[in-house]
Short mmCIF file of C-alpha atoms in Angstrom, two decimals:
data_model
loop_
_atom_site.label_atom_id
_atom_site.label_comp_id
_atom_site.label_asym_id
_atom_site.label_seq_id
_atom_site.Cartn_x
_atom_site.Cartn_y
_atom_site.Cartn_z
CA UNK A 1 -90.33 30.09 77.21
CA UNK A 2 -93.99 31.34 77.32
CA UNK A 3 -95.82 30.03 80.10
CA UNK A 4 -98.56 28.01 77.45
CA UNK A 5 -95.73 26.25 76.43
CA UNK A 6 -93.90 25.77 79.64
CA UNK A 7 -97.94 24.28 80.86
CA UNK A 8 -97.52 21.91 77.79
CA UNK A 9 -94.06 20.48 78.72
CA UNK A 10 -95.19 19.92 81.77
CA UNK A 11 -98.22 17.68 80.75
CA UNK A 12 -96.54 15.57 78.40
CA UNK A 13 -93.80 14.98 80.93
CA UNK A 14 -96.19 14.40 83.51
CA UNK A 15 -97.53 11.17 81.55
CA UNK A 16 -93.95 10.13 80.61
CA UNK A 17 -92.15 7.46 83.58
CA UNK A 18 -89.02 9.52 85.07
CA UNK A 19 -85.77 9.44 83.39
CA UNK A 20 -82.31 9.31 85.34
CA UNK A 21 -79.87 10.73 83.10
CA UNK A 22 -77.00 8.48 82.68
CA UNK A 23 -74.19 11.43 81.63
CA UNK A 24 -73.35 10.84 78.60
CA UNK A 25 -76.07 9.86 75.47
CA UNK A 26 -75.20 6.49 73.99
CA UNK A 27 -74.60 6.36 69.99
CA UNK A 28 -77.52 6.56 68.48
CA UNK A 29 -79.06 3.66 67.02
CA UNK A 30 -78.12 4.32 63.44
CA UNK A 31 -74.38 3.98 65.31
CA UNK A 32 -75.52 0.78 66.54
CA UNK A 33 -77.57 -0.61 63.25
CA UNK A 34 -74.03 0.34 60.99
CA UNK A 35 -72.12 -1.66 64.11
CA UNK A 36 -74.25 -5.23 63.95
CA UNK A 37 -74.17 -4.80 59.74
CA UNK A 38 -70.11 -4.93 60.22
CA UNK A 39 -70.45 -7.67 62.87
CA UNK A 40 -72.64 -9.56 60.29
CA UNK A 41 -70.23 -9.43 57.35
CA UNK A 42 -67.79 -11.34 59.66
CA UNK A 43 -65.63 -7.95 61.78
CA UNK A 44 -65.01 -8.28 65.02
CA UNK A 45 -66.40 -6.83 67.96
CA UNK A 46 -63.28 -4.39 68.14
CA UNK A 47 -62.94 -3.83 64.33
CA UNK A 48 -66.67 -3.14 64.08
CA UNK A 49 -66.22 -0.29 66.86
CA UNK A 50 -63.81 1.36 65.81
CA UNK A 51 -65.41 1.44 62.63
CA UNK A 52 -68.35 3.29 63.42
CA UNK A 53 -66.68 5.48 65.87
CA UNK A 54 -67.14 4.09 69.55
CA UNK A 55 -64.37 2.52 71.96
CA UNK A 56 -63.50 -1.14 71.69
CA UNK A 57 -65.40 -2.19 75.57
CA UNK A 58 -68.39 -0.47 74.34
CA UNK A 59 -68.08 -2.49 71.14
CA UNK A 60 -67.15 -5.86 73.26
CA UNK A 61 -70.35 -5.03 76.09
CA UNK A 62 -72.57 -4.11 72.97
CA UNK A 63 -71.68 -7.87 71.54
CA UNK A 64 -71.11 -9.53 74.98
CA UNK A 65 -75.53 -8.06 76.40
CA UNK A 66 -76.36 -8.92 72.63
CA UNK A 67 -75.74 -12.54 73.32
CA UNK A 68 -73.55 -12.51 69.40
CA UNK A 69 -76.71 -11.59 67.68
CA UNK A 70 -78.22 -8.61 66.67
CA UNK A 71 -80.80 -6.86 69.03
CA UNK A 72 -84.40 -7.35 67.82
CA UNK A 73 -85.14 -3.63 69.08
CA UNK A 74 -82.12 -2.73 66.52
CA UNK A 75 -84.64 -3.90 63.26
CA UNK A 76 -83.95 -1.05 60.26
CA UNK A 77 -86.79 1.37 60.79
CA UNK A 78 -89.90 1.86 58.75
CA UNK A 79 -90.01 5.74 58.52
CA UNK A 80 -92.54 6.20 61.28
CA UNK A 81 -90.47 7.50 63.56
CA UNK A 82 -87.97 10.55 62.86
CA UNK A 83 -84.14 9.34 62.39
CA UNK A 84 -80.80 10.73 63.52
CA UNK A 85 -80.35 12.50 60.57
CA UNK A 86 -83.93 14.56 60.82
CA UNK A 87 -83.30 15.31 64.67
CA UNK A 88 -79.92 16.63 63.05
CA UNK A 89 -81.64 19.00 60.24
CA UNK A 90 -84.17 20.24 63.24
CA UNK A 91 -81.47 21.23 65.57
CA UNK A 92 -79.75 22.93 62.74
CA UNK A 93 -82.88 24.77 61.48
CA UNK A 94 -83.93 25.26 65.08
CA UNK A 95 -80.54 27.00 65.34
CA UNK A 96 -81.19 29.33 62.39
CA UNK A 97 -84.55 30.59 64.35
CA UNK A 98 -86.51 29.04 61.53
CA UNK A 99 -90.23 28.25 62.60
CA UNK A 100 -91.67 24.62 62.83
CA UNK A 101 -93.84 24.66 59.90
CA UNK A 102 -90.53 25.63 57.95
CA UNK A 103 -88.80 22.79 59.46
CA UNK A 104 -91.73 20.06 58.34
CA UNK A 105 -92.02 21.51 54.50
CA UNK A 106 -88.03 20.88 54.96
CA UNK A 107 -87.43 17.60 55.86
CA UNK A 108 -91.03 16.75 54.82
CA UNK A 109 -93.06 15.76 57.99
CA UNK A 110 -96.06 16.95 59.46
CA UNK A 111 -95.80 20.19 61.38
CA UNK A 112 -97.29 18.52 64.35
CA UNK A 113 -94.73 15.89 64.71
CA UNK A 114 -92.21 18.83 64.58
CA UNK A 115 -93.81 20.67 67.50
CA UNK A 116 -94.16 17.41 69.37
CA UNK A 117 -90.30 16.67 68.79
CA UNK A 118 -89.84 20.23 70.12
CA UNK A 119 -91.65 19.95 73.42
CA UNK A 120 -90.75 16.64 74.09
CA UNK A 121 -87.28 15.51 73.20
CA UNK A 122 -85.79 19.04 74.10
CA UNK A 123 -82.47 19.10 76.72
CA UNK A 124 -83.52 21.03 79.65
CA UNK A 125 -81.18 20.36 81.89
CA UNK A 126 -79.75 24.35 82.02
CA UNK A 127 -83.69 25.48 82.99
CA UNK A 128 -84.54 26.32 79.48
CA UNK A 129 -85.94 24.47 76.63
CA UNK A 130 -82.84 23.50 73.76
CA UNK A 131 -83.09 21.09 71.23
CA UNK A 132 -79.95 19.24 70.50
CA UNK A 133 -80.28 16.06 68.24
CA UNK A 134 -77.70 14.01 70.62
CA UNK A 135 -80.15 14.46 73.67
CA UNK A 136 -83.36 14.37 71.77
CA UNK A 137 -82.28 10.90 70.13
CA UNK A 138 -81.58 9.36 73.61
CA UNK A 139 -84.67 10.98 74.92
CA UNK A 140 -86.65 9.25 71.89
CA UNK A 141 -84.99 5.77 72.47
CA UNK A 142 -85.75 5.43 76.19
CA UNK A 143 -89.27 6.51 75.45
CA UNK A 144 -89.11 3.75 72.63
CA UNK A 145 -88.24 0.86 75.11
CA UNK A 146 -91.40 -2.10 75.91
CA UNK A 147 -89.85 -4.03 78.20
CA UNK A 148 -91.50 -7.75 77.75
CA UNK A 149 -91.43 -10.12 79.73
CA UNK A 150 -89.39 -13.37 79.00
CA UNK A 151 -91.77 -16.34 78.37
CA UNK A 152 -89.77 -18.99 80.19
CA UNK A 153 -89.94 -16.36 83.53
CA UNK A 154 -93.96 -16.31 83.53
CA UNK A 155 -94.27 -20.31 83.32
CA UNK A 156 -92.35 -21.91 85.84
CA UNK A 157 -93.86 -25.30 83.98
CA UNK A 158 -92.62 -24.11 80.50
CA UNK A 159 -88.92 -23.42 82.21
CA UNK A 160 -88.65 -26.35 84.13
CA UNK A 161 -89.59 -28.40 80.94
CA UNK A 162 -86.85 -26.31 78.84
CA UNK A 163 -84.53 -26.79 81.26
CA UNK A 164 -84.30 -30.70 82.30
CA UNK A 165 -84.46 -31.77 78.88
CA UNK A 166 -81.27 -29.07 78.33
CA UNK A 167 -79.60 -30.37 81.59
CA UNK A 168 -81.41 -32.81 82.93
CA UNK A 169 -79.40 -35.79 84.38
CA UNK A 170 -77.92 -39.37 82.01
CA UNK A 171 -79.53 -42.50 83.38
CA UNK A 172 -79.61 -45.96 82.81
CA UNK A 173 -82.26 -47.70 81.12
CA UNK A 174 -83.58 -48.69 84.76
CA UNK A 175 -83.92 -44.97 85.94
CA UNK A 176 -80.38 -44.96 87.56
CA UNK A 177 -78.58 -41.53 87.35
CA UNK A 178 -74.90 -42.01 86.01
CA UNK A 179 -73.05 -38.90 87.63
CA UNK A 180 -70.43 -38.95 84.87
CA UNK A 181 -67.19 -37.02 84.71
CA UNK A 182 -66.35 -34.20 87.29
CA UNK A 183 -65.96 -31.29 84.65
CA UNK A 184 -63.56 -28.03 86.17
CA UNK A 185 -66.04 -24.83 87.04
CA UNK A 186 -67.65 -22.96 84.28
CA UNK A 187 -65.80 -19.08 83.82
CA UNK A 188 -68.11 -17.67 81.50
CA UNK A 189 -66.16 -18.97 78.33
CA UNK A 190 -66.84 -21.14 75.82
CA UNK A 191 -66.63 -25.36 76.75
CA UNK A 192 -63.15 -26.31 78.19
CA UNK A 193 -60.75 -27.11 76.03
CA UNK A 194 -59.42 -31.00 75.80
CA UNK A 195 -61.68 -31.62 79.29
CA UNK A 196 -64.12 -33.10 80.38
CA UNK A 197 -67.91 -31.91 79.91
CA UNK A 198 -71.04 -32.36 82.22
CA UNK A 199 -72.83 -34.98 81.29
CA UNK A 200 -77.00 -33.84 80.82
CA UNK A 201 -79.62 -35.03 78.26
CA UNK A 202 -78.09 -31.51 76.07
CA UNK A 203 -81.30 -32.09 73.98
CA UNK A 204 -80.86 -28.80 71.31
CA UNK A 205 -83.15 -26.30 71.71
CA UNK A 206 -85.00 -26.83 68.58
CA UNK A 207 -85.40 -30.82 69.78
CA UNK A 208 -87.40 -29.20 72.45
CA UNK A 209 -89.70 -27.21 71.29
CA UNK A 210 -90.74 -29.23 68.77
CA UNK A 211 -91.52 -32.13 71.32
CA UNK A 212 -93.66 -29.57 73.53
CA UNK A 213 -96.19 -29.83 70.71
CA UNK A 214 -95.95 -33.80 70.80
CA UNK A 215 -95.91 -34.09 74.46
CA UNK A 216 -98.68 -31.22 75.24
CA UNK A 217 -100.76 -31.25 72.36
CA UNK A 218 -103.85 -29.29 73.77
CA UNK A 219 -101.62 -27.27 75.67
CA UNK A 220 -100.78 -24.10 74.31
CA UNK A 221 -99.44 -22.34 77.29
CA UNK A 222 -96.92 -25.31 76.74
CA UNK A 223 -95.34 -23.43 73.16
CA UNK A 224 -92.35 -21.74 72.89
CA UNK A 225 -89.70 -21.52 69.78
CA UNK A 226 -86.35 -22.52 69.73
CA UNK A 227 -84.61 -18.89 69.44
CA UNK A 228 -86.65 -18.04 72.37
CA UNK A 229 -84.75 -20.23 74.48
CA UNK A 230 -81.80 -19.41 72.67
CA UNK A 231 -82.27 -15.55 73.90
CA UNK A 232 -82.92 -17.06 77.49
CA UNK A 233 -79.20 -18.49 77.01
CA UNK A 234 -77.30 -16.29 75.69
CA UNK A 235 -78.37 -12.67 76.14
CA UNK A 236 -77.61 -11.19 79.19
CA UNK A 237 -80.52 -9.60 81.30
CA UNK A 238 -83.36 -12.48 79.95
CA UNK A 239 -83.09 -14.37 83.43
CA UNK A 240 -84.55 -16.79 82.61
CA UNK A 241 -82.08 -19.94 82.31
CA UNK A 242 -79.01 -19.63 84.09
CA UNK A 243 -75.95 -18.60 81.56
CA UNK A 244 -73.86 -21.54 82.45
CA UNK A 245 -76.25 -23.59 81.23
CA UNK A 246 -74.66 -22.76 77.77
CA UNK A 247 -72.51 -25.49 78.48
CA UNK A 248 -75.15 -28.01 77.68
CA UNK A 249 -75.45 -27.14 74.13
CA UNK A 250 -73.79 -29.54 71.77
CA UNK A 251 -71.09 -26.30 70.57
CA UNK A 252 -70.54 -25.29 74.17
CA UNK A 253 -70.49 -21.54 72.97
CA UNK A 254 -70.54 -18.70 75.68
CA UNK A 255 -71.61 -16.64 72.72
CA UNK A 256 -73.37 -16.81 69.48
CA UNK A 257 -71.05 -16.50 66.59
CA UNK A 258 -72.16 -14.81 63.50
CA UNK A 259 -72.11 -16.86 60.32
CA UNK A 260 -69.85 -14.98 58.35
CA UNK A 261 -67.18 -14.38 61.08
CA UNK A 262 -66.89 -18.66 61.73
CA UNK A 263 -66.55 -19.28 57.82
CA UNK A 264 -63.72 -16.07 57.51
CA UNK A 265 -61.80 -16.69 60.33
CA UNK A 266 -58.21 -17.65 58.91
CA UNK A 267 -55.20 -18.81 60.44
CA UNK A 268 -51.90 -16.34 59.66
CA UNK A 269 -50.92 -17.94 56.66
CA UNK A 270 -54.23 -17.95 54.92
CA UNK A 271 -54.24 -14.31 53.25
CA UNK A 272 -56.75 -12.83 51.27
CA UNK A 273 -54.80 -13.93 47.88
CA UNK A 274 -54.98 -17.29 48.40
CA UNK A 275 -58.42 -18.10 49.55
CA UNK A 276 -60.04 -20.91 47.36
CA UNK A 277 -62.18 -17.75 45.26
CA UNK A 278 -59.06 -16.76 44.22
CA UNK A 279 -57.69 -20.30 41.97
CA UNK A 280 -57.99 -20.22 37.98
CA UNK A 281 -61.37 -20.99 36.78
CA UNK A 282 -59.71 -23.84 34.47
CA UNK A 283 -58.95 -25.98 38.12
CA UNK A 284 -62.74 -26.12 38.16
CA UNK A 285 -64.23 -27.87 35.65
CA UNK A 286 -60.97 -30.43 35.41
CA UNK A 287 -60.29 -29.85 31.67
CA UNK A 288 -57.17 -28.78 32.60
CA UNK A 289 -54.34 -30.88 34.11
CA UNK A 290 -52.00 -30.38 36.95
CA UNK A 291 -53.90 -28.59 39.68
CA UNK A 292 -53.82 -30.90 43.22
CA UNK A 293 -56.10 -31.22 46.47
CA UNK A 294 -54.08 -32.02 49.54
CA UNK A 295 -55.05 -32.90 53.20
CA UNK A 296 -53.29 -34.98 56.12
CA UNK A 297 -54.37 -38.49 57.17
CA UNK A 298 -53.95 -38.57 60.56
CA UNK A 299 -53.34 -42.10 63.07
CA UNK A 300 -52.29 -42.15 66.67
CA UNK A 301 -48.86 -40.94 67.92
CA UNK A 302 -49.13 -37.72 65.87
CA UNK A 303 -48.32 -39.76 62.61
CA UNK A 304 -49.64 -39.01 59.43
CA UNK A 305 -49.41 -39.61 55.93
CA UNK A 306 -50.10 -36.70 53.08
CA UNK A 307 -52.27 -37.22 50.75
CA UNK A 308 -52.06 -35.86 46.94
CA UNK A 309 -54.81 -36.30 44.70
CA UNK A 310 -54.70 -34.82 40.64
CA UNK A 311 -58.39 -32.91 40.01
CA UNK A 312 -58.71 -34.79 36.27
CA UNK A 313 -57.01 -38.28 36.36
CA UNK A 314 -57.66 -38.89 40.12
CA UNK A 315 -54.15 -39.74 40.00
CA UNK A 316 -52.93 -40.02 44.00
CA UNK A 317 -49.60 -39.69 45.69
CA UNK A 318 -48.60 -40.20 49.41
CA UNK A 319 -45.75 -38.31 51.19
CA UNK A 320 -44.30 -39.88 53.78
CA UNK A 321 -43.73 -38.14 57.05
CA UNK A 322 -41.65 -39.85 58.74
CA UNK A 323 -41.25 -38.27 62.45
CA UNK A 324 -38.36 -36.24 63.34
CA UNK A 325 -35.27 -37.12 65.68
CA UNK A 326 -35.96 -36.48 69.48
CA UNK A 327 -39.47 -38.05 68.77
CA UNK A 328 -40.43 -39.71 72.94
CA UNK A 329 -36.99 -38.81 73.73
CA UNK A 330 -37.16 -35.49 74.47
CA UNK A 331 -39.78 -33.24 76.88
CA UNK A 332 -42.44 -31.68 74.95
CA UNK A 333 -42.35 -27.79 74.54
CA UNK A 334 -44.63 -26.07 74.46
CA UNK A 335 -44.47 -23.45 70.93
CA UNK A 336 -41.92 -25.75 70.07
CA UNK A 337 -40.78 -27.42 67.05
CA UNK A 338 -43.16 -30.35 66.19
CA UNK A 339 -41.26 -33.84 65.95
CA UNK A 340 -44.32 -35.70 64.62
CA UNK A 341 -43.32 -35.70 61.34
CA UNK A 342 -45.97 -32.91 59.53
CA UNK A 343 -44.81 -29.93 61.51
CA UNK A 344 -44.36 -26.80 58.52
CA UNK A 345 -40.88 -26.97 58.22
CA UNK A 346 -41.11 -31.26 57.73
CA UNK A 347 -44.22 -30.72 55.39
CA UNK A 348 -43.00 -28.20 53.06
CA UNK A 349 -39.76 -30.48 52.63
CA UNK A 350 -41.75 -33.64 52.12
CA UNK A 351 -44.91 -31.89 49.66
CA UNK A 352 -41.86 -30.18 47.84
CA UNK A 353 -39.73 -33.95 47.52
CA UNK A 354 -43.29 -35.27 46.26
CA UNK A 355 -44.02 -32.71 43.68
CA UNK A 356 -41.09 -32.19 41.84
CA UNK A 357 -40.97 -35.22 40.72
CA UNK A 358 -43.97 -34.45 38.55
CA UNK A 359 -43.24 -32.33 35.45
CA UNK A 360 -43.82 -28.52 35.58
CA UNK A 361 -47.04 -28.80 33.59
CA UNK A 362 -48.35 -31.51 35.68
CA UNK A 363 -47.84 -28.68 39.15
CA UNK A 364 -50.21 -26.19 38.75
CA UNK A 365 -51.96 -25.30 41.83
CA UNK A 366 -52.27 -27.02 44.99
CA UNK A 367 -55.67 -26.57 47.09
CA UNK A 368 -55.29 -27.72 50.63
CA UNK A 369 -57.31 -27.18 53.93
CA UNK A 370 -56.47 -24.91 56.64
CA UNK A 371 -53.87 -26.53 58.59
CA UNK A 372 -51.44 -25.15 59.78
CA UNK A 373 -49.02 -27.58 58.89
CA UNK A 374 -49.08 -25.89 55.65
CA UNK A 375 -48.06 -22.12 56.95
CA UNK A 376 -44.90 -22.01 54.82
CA UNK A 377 -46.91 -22.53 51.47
CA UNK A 378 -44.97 -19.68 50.34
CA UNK A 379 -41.98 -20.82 50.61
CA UNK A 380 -43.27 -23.87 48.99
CA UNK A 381 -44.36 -22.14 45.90
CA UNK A 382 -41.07 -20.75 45.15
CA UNK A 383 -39.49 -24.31 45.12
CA UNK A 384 -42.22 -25.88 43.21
CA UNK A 385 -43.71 -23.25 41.21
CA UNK A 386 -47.48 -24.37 42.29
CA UNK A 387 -49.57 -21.63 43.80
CA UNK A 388 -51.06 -23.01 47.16
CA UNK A 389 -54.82 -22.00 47.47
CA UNK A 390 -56.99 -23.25 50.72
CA UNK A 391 -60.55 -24.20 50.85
CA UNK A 392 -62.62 -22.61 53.38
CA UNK A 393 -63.32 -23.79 56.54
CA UNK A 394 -65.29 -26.34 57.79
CA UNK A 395 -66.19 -27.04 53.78
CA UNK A 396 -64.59 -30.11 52.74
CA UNK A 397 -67.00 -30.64 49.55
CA UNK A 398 -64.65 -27.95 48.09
CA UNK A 399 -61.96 -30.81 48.25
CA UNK A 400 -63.95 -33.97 47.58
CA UNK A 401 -61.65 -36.02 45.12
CA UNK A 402 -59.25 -35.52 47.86
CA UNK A 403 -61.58 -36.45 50.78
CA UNK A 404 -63.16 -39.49 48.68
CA UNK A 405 -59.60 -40.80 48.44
CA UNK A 406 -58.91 -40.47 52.08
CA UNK A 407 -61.54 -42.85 52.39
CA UNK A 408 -60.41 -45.37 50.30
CA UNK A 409 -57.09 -44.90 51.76
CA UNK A 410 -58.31 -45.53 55.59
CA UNK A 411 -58.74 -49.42 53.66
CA UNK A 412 -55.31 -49.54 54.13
CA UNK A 413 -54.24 -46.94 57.20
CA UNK A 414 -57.41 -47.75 59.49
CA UNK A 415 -58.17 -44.90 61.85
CA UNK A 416 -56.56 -45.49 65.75
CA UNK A 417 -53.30 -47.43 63.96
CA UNK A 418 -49.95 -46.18 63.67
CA UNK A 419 -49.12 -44.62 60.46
CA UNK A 420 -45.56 -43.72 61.03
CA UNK A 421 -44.29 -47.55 60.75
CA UNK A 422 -45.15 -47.63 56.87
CA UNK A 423 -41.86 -46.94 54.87
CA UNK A 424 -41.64 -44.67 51.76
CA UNK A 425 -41.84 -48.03 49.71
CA UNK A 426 -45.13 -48.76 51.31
CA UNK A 427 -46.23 -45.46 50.49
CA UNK A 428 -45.36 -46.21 46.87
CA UNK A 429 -46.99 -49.47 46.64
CA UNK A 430 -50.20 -48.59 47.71
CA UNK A 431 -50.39 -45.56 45.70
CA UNK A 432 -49.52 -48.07 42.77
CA UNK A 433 -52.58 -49.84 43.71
CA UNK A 434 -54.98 -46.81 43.82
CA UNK A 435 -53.72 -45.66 40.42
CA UNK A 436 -54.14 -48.89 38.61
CA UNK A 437 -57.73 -49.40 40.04
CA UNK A 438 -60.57 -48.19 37.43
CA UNK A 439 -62.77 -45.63 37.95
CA UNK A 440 -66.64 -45.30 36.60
CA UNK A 441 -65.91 -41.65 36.41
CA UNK A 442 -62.92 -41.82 34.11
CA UNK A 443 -65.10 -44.62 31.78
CA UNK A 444 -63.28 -47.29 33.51
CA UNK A 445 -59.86 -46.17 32.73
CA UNK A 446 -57.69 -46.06 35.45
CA UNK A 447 -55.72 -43.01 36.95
CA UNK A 448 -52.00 -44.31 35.85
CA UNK A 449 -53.60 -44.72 32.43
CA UNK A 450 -55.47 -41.11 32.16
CA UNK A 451 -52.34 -39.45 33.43
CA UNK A 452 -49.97 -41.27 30.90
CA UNK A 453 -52.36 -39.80 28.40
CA UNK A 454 -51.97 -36.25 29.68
CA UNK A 455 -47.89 -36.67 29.82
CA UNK A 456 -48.05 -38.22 26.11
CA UNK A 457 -50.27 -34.58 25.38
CA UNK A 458 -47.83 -32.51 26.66
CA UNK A 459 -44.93 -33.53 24.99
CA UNK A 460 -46.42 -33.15 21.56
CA UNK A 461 -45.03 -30.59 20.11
CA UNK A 462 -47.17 -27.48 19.61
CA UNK A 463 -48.07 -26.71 15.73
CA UNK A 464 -46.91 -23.64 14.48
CA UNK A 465 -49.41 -21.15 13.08
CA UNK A 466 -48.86 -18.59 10.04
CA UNK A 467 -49.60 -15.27 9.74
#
């Protein structure tokens, strides 16, 4: 290296902080960009790793610091600043002894930025002065970093505001603090499962910052926005709040979970073929006959009744599920068979009972939600020739004559009753009554009369067309 340029090195790293080598360069942040865009279309941590090329811990700790959410530092670059790819065409044309103003009119940048790349980014770590785009893209991102400052850790006010109204303590209308339950020691994880939570004002996040502005209106030092304090939960290194306090929110999450993952997240038996996007367009519009919505009413004990409701006449049917023998007599087990009457193997025999009574025209399809009590759909669809299709989660709109007749049903099955002591006859009778009630949206007609209509349709014979 020529001592001019060895001078120059040494000034620019002069005014640079020192760097500790870690060993190895992390990916890149191109690696890291193509990582959170998997993560956002609903992957998981490990599928999203080994999709762009790194091990499944780095993939977990990349998610786990991240707080669920993608880094703000990992925003798609403007073109400012040279990318992986350019560092990659510099070391490659550096390689081929080509000179730096060859290398700009190449990939297009200004000589200048070129030589800086040169002098600045280059590994020296063998004495000498060579660029490789691995090292020089690490180099860049360290040099890249602006450590800020959380808000909540510069005003002690602004945190202790945040955090009482987060996890402050219940009292009585006379100022009395009610201690509540005793909940079990937070791990890290998400809220306990079937146990008792702490008890705290668990005012959301965005409740509080937009009551700073009501309660400090000439204030300003007194601002801060919801995702701020969001970041201060969740992402590791913010140190702010403390992480357990995660337990306050209303979800209890450890960790943020991306939108798309929470609404494709299906059980075992819901495959890609029989997601809702996949039922005939004629089950939309309810032209057409013979396609079903399905869902569980559920009462204490573990009893339930099913619940079958036709898409055009509104027509309803009830299966009963009666439970099983060895109900209270025998232990529980756990991963055992379910006595409670709407375990799969009790459902599928019940739905099928129900539905062939129908005429083969009249059992098209059959959109239920994701229980599980429904895992051996297959198996159902061979018996009743109607293809099973399941809404997605958390979306019961995509069901609503179903769900609208649950609550007209819950006239007559009350939640916190018994549902199990109603025979099949029952069952019957009140399904007569439903079906013989009129509806505004079938022009006052009544279910029992719109689906004698549709029988009397399909029985008349087709007429024969000439050629």
């Amino acid at each position: 290296m020529p001592e001019s340029a060895r001078r120059q090195w040494r000034a620019d790293r002069a005014l640079r902080p020192p760097m500790r080598s870690p060993g190895r360069p992390e990916p890149s942040r191109v690696v890291q960009r193509q990582f959170w865009r998997l993560i956002v279309t609903g992957a998981t941590s490990a599928e999203a790793a080994l999709s762009v090329g790194v091990s499944v811990p780095v993939g977990t700790r990349w998610f786990r610091h991240a707080g669920g959410m993608p880094p703000i530092s990992l925003a798609e670059p403007t073109g400012r600043y040279l990318s992986f790819e350019e560092r990659e065409e510099i070391a490659i044309q550096r390689a081929q002894d080509m000179g730096v103003r060859e290398i700009a009119r190449a990939i297009e940048r200004d000589p200048g930025t070129v030589s800086r790349e040169l002098r600045r980014n280059a590994a020296t770590r063998s004495g000498k002065q060579e660029y490789r785009a691995g090292v020089a893209q690490w180099k860049a991102q360290q040099a890249a970093k602006r450590p800020k400052t959380a808000k909540l850790v510069q005003n002690p006010k602004l945190r202790e505001y945040v955090q009482d109204r987060l996890a402050g303590n219940v009292r009585r209308p006379d100022g009395t603090i009610v201690a509540g339950p005793t909940p079990p020691a937070w791990k890290g994880l998400n809220k306990p499962h079937r146990a008792d939570r702490r008890w705290s004002l668990a005012w959301s996040p965005e409740q509080i910052a937009q009551r700073l502005k009501i309660n400090f209106p000439d204030d300003e030092s007194m601002r801060i926005s919801h995702e701020a304090i969001y970041q201060s939960l969740f992402i590791q290194g913010r140190g702010a709040l403390r992480r357990e306090l995660v337990a306050c929110l209303r979800t209890g999450r450890a960790l943020r979970q991306p939108r798309a993952r929470s609404q494709n997240k299906p059980g075992g038996h819901v495959t890609a073929d029989v997601v809702l996007s996949q039922r005939p367009a004629e089950a939309d519009d309810r032209a057409v006959p013979g396609h079903w919505e399905g869902d569980l009413i559920i009462g204490t004990g573990r009893s339930a009744i099913g619940t079958l409701v036709e898409r055009s006449s509104r027509s309803t049917l009830l299966v009963h599920l009666p439970r099983m023998e060895g109900w209270s007599e025998k232990p529980h087990v756990k991963n055992g068979p379910s006595l409670g009457g709407y375990g799969a193997i009790a459902m599928n025999a019940a739905l099928t009972s129900s539905m062939t009574t129908l005429p083969e025209q009249l059992r098209k399809t059959l959109t239920w939600d994701r229980g599980k009590e429904l895992s051996g759909h297959a198996l159902f669809t061979v018996e009743t020739g109607t293809k099973v299709f399941f809404a997605d989660p958390h979306s019961p709109w995509q069901r609503s004559t179903n769900e609208n007749t649950n609550g007209l049903l819950r006239q007559y099955f009350p939640k916190g009753t018994d549902l199990s002591r109603w025979s099949a006859e029952d069952l019957e009778a009140i399904a007569h009554t439903l079906n013989n009630r009129p509806r505004k949206i079938l022009g006052w007609k009544t279910p029992a009369e719109v689906l004698e209509e549709q029988l009397r349709s399909l029985q008349q014979p087709g007429v024969a067309s000439t050629g």
